[in-house]
Short mmCIF file of C-alpha atoms in Angstrom, two decimals:
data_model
loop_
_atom_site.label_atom_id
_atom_site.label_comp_id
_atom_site.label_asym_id
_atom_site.label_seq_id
_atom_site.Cartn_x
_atom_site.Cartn_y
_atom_site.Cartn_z
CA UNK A 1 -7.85 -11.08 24.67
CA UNK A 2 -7.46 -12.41 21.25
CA UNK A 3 -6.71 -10.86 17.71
CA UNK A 4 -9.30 -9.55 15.27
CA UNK A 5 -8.81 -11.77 12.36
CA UNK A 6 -10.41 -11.70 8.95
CA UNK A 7 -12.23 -14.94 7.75
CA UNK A 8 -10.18 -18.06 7.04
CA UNK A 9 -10.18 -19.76 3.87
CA UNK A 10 -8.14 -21.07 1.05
CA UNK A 11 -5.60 -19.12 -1.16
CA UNK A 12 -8.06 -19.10 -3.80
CA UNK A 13 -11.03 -17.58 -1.64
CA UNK A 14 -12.60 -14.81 -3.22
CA UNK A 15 -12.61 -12.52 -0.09
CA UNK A 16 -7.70 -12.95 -0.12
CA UNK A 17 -7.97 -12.94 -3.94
CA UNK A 18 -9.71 -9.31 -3.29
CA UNK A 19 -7.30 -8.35 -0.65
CA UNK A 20 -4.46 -9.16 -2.63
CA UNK A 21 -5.68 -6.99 -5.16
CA UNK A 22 -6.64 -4.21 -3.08
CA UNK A 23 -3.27 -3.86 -1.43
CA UNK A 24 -1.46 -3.90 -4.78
CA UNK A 25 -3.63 -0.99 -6.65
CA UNK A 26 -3.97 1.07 -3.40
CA UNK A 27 0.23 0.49 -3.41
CA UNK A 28 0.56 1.55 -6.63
CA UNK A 29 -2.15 4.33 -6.33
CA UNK A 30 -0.39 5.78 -3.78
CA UNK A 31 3.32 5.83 -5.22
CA UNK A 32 1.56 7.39 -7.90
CA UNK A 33 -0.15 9.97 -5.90
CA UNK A 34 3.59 10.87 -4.45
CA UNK A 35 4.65 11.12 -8.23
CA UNK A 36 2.06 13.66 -8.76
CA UNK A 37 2.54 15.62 -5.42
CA UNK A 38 5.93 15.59 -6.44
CA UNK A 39 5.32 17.21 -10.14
CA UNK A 40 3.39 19.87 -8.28
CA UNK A 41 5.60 20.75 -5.77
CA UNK A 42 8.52 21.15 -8.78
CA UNK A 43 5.72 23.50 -10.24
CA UNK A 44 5.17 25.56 -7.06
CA UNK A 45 9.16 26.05 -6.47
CA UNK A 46 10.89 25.74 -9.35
CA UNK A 47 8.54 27.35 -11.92
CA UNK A 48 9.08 30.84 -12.21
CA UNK A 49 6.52 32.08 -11.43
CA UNK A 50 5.53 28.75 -9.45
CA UNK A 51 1.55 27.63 -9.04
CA UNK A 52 -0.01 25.60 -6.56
CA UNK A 53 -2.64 24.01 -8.35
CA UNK A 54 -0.57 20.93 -8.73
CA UNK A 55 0.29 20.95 -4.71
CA UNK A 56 -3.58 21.99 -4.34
CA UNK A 57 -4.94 19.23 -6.69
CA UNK A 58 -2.61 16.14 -5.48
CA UNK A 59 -1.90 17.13 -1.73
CA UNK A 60 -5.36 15.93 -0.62
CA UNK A 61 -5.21 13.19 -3.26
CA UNK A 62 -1.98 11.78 -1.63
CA UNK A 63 -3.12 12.36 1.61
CA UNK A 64 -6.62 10.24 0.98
CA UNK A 65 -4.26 7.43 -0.84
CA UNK A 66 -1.77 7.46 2.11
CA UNK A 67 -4.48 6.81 4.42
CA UNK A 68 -6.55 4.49 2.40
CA UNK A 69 -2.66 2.93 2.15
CA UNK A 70 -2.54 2.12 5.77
CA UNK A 71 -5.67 0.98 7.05
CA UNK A 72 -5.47 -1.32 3.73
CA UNK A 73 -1.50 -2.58 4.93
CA UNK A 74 -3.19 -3.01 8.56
CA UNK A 75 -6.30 -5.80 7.34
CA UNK A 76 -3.37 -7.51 5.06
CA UNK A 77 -0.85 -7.81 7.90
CA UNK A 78 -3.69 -9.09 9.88
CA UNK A 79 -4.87 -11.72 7.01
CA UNK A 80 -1.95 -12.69 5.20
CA UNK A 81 -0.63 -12.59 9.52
CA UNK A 82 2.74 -11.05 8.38
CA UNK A 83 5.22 -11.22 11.29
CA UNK A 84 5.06 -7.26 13.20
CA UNK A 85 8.39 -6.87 11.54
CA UNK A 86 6.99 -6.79 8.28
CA UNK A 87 3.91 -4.93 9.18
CA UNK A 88 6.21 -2.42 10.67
CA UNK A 89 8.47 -2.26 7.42
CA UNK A 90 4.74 -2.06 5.84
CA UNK A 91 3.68 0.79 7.28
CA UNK A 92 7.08 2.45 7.15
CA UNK A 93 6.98 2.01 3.17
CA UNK A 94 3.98 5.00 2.77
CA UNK A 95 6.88 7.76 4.31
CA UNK A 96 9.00 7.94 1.40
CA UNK A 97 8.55 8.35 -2.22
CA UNK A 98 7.30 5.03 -3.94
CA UNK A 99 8.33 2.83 -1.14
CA UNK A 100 4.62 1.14 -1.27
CA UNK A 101 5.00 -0.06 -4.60
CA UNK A 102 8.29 -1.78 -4.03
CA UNK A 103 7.35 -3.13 -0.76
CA UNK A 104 4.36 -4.61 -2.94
CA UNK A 105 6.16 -6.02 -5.57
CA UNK A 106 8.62 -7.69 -2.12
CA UNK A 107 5.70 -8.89 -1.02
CA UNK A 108 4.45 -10.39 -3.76
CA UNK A 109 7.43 -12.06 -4.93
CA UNK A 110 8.05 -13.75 -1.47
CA UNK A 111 4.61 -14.89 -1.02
CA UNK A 112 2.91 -12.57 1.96
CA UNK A 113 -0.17 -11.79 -0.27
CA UNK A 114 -1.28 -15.43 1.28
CA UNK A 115 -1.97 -16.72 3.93
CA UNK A 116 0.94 -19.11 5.68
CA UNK A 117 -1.44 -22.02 5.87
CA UNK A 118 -2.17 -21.34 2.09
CA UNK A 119 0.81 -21.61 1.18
CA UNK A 120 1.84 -25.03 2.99
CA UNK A 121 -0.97 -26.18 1.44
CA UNK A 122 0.16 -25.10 -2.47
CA UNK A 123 3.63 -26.50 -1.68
#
């Protein structure tokens, strides 16, 4: 039984140019999204007298951006065909607060927003 993969093609391919993009604004989106949840919940308990429309407002919107976060890490492990280490570190990174943006920014900076092939090829 093989792998689902994504279609091949070269670094520059519209299709990993997208997916690149997508997995850095959905990162970024959803460390945001924890920034937020996080202004609400210091609203809800350490406002006197606390309200949950912060909590209300940015609970769901987390919880859409932390899903939206992992199927999205999932399809680039699969393309960019990062070792199950890194999708594992990947997918760890949308627990705590922010984590997704810095494991972007890692991941940009040591070249796993392409595909290993690609990158053989640029060198």
């Amino acid at each position: 039984m093989s792998t689902p993969q994504l279609p091949v093609g070269p670094a520059d391919h519209p299709l990993v140019i997208k997916l690149a993009k997508t997995f850095r604004y959905v990162a970024f989106a959803e460390a945001l999204s924890w920034l937020g949840l996080l202004i609400g919940m210091g609203f809800k308990y350490l406002a006197d007298p606390g309200t949950e429309v912060g909590v209300q407002f940015f609970g769901p919107v987390h919880g859409a951006m932390f899903v939206l976060y992992v199927i999205v890490a999932i399809a680039a492990a699969l393309h960019f065909r990062w070792s199950p280490a890194v999708a594992v570190v990947a997918l760890l990174a949308s627990i705590p607060p922010f984590a997704t943006a810095v494991f972007e920014i890692w991941a940009s900076r040591t070249g796993r927003l392409v595909r290993p092939a690609d990158a053989a090829a640029a060198a």
